[in-house]
Short mmCIF file of C-alpha atoms and ligand atoms in Angstrom, two decimals:
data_model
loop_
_atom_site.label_atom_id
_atom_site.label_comp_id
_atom_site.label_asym_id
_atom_site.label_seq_id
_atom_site.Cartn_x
_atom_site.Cartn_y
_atom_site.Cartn_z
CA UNK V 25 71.19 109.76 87.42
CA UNK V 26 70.68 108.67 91.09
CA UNK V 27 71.23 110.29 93.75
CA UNK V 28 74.19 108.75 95.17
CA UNK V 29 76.12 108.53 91.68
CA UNK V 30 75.80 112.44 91.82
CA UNK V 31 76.91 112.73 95.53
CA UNK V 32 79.87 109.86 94.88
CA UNK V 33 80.78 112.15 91.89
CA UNK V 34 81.03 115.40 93.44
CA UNK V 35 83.49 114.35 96.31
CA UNK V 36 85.54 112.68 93.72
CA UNK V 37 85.15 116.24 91.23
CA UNK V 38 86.17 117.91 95.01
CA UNK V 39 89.05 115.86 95.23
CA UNK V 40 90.18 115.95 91.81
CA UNK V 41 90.67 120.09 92.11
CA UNK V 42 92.00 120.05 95.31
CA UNK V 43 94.14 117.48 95.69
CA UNK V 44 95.59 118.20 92.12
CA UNK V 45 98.77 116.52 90.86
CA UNK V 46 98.60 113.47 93.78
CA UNK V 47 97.90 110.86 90.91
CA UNK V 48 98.42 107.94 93.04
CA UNK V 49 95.83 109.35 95.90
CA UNK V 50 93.13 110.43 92.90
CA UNK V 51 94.02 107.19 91.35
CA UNK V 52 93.24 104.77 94.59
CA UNK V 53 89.84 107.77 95.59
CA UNK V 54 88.82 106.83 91.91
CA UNK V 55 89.26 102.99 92.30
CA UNK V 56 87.32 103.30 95.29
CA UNK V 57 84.53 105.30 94.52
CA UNK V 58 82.22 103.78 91.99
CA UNK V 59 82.00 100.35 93.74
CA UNK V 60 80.61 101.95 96.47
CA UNK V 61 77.54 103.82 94.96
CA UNK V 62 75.28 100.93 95.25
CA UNK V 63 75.58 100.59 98.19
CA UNK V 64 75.03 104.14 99.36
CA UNK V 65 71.91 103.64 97.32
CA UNK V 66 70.99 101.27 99.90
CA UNK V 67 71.95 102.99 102.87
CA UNK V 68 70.74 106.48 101.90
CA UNK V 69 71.37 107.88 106.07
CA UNK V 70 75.08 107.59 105.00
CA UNK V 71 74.35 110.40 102.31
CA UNK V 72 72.70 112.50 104.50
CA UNK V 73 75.19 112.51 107.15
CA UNK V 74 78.04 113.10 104.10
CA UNK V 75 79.95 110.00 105.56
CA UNK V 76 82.06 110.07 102.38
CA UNK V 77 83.04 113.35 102.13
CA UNK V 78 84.23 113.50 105.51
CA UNK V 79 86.07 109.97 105.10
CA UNK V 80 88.16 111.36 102.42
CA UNK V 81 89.49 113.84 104.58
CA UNK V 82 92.66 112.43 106.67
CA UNK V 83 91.88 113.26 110.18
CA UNK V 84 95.49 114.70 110.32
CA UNK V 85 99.00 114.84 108.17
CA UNK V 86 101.90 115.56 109.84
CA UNK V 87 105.02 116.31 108.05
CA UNK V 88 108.30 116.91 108.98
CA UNK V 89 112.13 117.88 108.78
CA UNK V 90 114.87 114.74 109.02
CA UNK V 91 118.34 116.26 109.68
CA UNK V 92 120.83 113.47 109.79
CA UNK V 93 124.66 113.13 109.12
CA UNK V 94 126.25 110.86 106.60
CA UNK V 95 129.63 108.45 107.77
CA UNK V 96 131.33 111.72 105.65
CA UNK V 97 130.15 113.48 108.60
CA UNK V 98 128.13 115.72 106.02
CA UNK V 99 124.69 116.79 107.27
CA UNK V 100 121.65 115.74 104.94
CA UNK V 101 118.04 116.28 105.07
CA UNK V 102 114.71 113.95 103.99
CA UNK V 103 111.40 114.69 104.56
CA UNK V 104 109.05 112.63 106.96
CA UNK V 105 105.50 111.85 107.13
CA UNK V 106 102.84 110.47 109.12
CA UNK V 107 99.28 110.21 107.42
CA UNK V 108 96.34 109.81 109.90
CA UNK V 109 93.60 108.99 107.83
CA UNK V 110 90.77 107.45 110.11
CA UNK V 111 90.50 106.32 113.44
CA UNK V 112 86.85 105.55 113.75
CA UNK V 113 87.36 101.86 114.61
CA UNK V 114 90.53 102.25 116.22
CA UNK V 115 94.53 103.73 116.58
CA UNK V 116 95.82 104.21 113.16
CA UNK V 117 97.88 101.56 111.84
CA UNK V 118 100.08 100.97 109.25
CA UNK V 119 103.62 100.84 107.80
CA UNK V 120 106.55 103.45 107.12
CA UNK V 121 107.87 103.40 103.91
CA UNK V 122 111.19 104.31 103.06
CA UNK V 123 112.45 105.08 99.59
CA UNK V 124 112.95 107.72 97.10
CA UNK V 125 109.79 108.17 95.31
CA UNK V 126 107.86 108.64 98.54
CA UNK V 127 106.03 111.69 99.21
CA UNK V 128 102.82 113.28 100.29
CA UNK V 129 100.71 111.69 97.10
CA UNK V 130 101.53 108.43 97.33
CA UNK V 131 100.98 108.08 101.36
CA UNK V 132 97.94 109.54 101.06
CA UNK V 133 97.03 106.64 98.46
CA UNK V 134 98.79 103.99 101.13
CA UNK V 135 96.78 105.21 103.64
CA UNK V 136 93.60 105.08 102.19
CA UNK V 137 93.52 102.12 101.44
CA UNK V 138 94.93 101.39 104.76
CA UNK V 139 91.53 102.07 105.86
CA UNK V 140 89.67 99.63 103.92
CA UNK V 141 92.08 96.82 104.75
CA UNK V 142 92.26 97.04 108.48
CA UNK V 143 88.36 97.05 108.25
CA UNK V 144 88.68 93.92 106.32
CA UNK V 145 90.40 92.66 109.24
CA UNK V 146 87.85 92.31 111.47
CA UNK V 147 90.43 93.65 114.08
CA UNK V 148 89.88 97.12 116.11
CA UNK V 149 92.85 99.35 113.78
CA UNK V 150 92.32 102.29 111.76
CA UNK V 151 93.95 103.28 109.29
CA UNK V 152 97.61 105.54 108.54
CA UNK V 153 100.89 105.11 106.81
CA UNK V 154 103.67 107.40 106.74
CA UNK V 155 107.39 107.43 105.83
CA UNK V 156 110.36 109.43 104.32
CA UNK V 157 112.01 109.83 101.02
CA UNK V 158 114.99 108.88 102.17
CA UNK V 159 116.91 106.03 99.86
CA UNK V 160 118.22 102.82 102.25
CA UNK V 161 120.08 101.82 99.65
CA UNK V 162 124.01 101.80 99.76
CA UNK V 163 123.31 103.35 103.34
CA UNK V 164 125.92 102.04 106.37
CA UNK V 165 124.56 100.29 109.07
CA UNK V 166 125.25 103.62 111.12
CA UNK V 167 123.87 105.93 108.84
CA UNK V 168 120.13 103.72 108.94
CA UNK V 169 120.62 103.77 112.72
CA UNK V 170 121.10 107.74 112.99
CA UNK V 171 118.37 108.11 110.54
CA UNK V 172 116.00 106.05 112.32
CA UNK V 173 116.32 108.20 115.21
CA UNK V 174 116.23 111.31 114.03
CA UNK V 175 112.86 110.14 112.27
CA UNK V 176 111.80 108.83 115.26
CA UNK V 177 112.74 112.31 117.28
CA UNK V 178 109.76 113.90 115.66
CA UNK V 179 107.34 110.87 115.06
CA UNK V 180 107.39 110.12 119.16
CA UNK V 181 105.43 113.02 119.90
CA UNK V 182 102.45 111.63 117.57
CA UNK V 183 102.35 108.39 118.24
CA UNK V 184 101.09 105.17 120.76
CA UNK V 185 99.83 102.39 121.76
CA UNK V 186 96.95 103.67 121.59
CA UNK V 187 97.19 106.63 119.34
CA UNK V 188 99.07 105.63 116.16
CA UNK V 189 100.92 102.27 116.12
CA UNK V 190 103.36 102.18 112.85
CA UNK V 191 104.72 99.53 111.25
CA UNK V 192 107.21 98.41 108.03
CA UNK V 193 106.78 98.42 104.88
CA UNK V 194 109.24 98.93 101.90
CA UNK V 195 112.48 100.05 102.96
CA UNK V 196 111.34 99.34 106.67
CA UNK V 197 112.27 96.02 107.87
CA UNK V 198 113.00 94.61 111.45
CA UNK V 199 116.24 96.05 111.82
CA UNK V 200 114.68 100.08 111.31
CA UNK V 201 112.00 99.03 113.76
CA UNK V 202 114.42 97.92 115.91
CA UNK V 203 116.41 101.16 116.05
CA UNK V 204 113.07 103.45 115.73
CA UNK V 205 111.66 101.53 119.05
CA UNK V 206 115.08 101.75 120.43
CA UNK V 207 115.15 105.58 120.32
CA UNK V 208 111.41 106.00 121.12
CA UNK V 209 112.20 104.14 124.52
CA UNK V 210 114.95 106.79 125.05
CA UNK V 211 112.08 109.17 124.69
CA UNK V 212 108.98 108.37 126.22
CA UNK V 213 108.84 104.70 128.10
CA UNK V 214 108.80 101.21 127.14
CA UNK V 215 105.84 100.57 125.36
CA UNK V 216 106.44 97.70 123.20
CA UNK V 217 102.92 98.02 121.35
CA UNK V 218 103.90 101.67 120.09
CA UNK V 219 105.58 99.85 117.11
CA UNK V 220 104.68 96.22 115.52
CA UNK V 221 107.28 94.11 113.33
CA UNK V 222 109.63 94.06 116.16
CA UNK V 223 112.59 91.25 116.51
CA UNK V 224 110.85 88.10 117.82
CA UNK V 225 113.65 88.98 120.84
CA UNK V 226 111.96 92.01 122.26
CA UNK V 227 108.08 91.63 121.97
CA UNK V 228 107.65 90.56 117.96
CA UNK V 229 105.23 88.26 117.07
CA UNK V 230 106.06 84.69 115.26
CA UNK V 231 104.63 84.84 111.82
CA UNK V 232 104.64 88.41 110.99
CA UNK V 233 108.06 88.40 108.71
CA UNK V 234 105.60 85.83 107.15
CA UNK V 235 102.31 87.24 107.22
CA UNK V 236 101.82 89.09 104.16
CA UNK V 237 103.13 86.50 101.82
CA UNK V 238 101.22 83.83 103.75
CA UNK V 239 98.57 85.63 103.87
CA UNK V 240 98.21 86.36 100.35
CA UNK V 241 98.44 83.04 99.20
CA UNK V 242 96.18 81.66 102.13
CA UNK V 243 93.31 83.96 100.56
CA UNK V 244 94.24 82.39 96.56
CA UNK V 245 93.77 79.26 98.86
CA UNK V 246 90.42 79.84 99.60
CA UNK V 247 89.16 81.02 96.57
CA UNK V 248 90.69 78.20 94.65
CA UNK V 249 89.09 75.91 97.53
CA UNK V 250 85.73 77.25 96.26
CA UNK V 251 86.49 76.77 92.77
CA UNK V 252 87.14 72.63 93.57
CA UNK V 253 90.45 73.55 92.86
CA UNK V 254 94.38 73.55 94.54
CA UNK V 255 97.72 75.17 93.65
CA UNK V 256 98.86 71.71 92.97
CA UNK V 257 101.09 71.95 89.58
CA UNK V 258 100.23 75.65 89.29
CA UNK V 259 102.58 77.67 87.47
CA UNK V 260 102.96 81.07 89.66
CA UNK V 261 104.71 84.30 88.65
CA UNK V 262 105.93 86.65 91.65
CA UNK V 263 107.50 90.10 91.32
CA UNK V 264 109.61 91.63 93.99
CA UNK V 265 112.25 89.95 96.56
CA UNK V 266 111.21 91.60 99.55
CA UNK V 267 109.46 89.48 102.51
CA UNK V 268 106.25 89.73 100.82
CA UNK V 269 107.31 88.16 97.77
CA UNK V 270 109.90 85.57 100.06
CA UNK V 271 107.52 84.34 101.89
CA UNK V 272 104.67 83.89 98.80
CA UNK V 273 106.93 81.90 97.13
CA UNK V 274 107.71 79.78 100.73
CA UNK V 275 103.55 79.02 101.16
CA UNK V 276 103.06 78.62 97.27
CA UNK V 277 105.93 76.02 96.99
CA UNK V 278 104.84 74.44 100.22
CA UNK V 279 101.43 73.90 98.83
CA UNK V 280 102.40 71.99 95.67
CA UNK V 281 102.44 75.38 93.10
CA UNK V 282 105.50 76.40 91.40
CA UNK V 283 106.77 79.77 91.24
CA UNK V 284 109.25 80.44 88.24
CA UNK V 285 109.98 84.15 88.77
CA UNK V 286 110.97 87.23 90.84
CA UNK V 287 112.66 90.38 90.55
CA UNK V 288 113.73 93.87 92.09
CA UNK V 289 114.38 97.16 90.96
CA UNK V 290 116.92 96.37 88.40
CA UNK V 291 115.22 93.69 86.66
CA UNK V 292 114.24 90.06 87.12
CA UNK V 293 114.37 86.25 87.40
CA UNK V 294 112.94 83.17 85.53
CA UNK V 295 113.97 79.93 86.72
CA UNK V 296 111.86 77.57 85.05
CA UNK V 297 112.34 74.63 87.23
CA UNK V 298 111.39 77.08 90.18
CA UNK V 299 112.69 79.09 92.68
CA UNK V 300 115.59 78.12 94.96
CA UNK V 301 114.01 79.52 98.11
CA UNK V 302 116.84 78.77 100.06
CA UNK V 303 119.54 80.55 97.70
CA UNK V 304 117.04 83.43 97.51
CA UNK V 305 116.89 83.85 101.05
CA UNK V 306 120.67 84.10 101.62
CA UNK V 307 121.15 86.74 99.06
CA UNK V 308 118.51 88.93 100.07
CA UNK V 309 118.08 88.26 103.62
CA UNK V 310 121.30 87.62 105.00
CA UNK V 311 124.33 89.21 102.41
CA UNK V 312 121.25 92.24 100.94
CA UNK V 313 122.83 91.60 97.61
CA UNK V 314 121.33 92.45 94.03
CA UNK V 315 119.01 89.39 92.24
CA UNK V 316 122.28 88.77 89.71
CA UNK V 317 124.00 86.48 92.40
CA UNK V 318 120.98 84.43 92.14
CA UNK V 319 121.44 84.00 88.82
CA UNK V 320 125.19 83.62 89.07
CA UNK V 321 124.60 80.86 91.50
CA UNK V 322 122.07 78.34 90.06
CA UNK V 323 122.08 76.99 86.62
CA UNK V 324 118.69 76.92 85.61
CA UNK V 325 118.22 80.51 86.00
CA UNK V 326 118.15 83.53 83.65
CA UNK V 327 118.34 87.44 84.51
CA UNK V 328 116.39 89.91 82.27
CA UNK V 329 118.39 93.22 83.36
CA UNK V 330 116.48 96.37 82.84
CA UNK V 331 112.94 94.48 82.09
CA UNK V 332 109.86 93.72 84.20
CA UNK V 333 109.18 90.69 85.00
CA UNK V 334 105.05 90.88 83.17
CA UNK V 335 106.94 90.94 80.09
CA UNK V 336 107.56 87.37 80.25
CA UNK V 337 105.98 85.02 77.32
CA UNK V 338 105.61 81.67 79.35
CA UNK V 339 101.99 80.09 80.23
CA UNK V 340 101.20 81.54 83.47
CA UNK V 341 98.52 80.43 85.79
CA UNK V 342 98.64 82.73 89.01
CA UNK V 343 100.31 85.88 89.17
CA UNK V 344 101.26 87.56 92.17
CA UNK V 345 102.70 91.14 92.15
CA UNK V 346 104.55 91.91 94.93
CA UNK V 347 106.69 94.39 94.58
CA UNK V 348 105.17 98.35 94.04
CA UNK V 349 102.39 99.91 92.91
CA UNK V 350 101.60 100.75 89.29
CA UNK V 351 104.08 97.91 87.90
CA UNK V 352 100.81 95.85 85.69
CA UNK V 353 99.77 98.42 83.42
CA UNK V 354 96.93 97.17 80.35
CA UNK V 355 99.52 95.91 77.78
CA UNK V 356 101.40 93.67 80.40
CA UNK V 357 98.22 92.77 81.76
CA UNK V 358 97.11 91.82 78.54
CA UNK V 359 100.29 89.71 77.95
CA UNK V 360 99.13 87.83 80.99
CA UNK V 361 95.97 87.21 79.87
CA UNK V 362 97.28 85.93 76.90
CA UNK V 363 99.65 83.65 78.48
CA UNK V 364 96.79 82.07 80.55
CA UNK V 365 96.29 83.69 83.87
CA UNK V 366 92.97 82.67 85.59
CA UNK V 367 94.20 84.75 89.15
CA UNK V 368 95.96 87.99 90.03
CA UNK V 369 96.44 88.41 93.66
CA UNK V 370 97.41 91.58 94.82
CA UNK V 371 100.53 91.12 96.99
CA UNK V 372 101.75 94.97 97.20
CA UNK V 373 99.58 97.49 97.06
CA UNK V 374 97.69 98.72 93.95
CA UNK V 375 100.25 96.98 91.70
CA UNK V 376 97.86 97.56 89.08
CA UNK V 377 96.31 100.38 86.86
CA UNK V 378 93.03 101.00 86.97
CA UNK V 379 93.52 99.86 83.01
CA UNK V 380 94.69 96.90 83.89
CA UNK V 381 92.10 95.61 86.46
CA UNK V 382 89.46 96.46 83.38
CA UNK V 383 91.76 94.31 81.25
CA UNK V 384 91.26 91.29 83.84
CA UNK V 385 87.23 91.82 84.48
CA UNK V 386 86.71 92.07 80.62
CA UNK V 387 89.15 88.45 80.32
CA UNK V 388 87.07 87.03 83.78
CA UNK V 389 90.40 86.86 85.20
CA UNK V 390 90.10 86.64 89.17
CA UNK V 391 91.39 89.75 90.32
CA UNK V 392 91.88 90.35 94.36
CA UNK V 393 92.88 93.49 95.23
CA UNK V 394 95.82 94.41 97.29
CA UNK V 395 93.26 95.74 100.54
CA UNK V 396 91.76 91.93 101.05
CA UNK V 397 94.75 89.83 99.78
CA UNK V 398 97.61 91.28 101.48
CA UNK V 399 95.71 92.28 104.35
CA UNK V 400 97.87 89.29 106.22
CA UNK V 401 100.47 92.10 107.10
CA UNK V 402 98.41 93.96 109.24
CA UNK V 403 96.16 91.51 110.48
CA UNK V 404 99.32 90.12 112.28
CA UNK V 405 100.82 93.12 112.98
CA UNK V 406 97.03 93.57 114.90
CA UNK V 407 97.60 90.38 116.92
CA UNK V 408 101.42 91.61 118.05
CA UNK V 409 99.78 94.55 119.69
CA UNK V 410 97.37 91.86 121.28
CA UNK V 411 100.23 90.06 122.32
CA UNK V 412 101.96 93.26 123.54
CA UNK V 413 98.89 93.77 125.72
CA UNK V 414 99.14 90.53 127.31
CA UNK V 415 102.61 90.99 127.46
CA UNK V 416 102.67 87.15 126.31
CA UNK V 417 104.14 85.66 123.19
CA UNK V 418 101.86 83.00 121.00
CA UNK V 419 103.55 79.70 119.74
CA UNK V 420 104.15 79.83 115.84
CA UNK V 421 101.19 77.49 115.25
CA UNK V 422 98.65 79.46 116.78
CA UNK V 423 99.38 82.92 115.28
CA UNK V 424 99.61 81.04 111.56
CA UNK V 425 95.71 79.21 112.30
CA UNK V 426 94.83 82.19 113.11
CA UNK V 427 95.91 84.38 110.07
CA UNK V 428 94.72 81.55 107.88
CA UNK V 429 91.32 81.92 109.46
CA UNK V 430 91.14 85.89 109.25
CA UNK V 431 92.23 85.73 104.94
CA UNK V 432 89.52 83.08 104.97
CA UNK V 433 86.71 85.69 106.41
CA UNK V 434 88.38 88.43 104.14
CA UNK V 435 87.77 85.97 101.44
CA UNK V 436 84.58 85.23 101.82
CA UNK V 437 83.18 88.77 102.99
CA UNK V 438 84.34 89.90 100.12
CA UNK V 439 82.74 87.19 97.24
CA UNK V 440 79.65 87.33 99.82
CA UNK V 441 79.53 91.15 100.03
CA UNK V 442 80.04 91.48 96.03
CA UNK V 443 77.01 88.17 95.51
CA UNK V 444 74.64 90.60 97.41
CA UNK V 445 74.92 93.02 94.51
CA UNK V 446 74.94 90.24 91.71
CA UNK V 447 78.47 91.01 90.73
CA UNK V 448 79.93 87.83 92.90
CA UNK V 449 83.22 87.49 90.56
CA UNK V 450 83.60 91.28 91.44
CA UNK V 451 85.90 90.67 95.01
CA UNK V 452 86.87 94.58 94.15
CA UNK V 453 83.53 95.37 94.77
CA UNK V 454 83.14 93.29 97.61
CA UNK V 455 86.35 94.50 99.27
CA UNK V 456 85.27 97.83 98.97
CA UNK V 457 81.87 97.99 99.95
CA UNK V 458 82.83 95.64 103.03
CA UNK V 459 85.68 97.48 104.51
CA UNK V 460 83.72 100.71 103.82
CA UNK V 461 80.93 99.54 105.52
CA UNK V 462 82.27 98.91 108.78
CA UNK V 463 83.46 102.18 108.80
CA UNK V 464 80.57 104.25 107.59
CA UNK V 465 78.93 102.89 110.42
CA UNK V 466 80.77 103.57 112.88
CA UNK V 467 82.17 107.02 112.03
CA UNK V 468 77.93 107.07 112.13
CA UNK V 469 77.61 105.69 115.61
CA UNK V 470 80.57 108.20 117.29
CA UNK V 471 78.63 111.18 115.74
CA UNK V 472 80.49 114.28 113.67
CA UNK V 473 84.19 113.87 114.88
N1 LIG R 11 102.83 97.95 105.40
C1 LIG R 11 101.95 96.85 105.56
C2 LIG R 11 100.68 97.06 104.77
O1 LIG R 11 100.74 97.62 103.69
C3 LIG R 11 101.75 96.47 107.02
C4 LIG R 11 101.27 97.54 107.93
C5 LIG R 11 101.23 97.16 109.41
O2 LIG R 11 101.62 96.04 109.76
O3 LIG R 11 100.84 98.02 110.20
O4 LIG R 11 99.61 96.67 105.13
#
């Protein structure tokens, strides 16, 4: 056994005993950790100076109380968080997520992997993610808004521009940014670049309501570019009907692929002559009604209540989970690979099992995880705070060329990265030794901090 197997082990053994019971966080560290031992064989100084094992450690967690009253004018209670993982190559960045099932496990797993993907990036952000288990839905307008700011109350006094820069995620969409900025103004001063995912009417960037989707399928793009291929007459299955999954299905259908499917929390969509984006759009953007009105509305559409949407049994050639992690387990993986899939692209984050990405290397499916192929998100959340600095706003065009050119380096750092090590179908590999890289080397370069 080499030396760096043993030394990857133990941190992971570590880990697994203190960190016991946070299965998503163990289940990401143990994702992570055995594509990276090669590579530490290589690089042997990273051993010695236990780069890992202080990685591993977030550089802080905050958590916190969030009193807020109801339109009953009861008073009710959530908890927040703010994980600050690593800020070796710059402020921690990433979303807030708001919904039920969040707590401190499952940030930790967000912002670990948060790490790797601003890397990935090639843009100066760390990594962090934080967020509440309070449930937006059936919430008043008003009762968001008062939440917001009592969230925000606390979270002011650990964040900035150039300390900790949040973002959305699930549950957080322009209008809580809008009403978290709005009280951390009250607080402290206007600093637009404090918070990205803003309205495009007070210092937002064009593109980022777009930039995850987009991004994700501008990195299937590229790999299918390599392959001599297109998504011309491609048959696509999405999950979710957030913006991530929105805008997927926007780029996919706008570069000749079809998407037949999508879904939320109460179960899902298959419109086989392809998804009315338009009609999609209204009912989830504009009237944030349930996925039944879509099928209520248009024809050619059936809803599967209660069911996830990998249960399907139609040919499939790209699928594109967008919607939580842990929704591909093996046996709906495996009805994918039966049903054709050559690509899974990663459009939330760690949608699936570590079962289920063994399922797809065993089958050679393509399989790009969540930290290169919806690194999008970020990556334009990275160029708002550029913006912000500027104080200037870039034209639609350029901030899209631009993402498409940053997926296209993730891309191919990652098939490059994983070809070094004779594994080039491996873009896990690849993703992880990359992103890791970056950072080993410079947590390295700043000495022990
Ligand atoms: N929540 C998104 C992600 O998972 C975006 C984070 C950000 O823009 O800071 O990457």
């Amino acid at each position: 056994m080499s030396n760096a197997r043993e030394y990857v082990q133990s941190i992971q053994e570590q880990l697994h005993r203190k960190d016991e019971g946070q299965t998503e966080f163990l289940q990401a560290v143990d994702e992570f950790m055995p594509t990276v031992i090669q590579f530490l064989e290589k690089h042997p100084e990273y051993i010695e100076k236990n780069i890992l094992g202080i990685l591993v450690e977030p550089e802080r967690i905050i958590q916190f109380r969030v009193p807020w009253q109801d339109d009953q004018g009861n008073w009710q209670v959530n908890r927040g968080y703010r994980i600050q993982y690593n800020s070796a190559i710059g402020p921690y960045k990433g979303g807030l997520r708001f919904h039920p099932s969040v707590n401190l496990s499952i940030l930790k797993f967000l912002a670990f992997e948060q790490i790797f993907k601003n890397s990935l990036t090639g843009l100066p952000i760390g990594g962090g993610k934080g967020g509440s288990d309070f449930d937006p839905k059936g919430k008043s307008d008003n009762e968001i808004m008062r939440f917001c700011q009592s969230f925000m109350l606390e979270l002011a006094k650990h964040i900035g521009p150039s300390v900790d820069v949040p973002a959305g995620d699930i549950g957080v969409g322009a209008r809580e940014i809008g009403y978290l900025f709005g009280e951390y103004k009250r607080l402290k001063q206007y600093d637009a670049g404090v918070l990205t995912g803003k309205s495009l009417d007070f210092w937002g960037s064009k593109i980022r309501t777009e930039a995850t989707g987009y991004g994700l399928v501008y990195y299937v793009k590229h790999l299918l570019k390599e392959e001599q291929d297109t998504f011309e007459g491609k048959t696509v299955f999405v999950s979710g009907s957030g913006n991530v999954a929105i805008y997927a299905i926007e780029k996919v259908h706008e570069l000749g692929g079809k998407v037949v499917t999508c879904s939320d929390s109460s179960g899902y969509i298959y419109d086989p002559e392809g998804i009315d984006l338009e009609l999609l759009k209204e009912i989830k953007e504009v009237k944030r009604q349930r996925l039944t009105e879509y099928a209520n509305k248009r024809s050619s559409a059936e809803y599967h209540a209660g069911e996830s949407v990998w249960t399907l049994k139609e040919t499939v050639d790209i699928a594109l989970p967008c919607a939580t992690q842990n929704e591909i387990d093996d046996s709906l993986a495996d009805n994918l690979v039966k049903h054709g899939v050559k690509i899974v692209a990663e459009g939330a984050n760690m949608p699936c099992t570590l079962d289920a990405v063994s399922v797809f290397e065993k089958a050679a499916v393509w399989y790009c995880p969540g930290k290169a192929a919806n690194a999008g998100g970020v990556a334009v959340s990275a160029l708002e705070m550029s913006q912000n600095a500027q104080r200037l706003v870039w034209e639609s065009e350029q901030v899209d060329t631009q993402l498409d050119e940053i997926m296209a380096n993730i891309y191919t750092i990652c098939r490059r990265t994983a070809a070094s090590f004779g594994d080039e179908k491996n873009l896990l590999l690849g993703a992880n030794v990359a992103g890791f890289e970056k950072v080993a080397k410079v947590m390295a370069a700043q000495g022990l901090v």
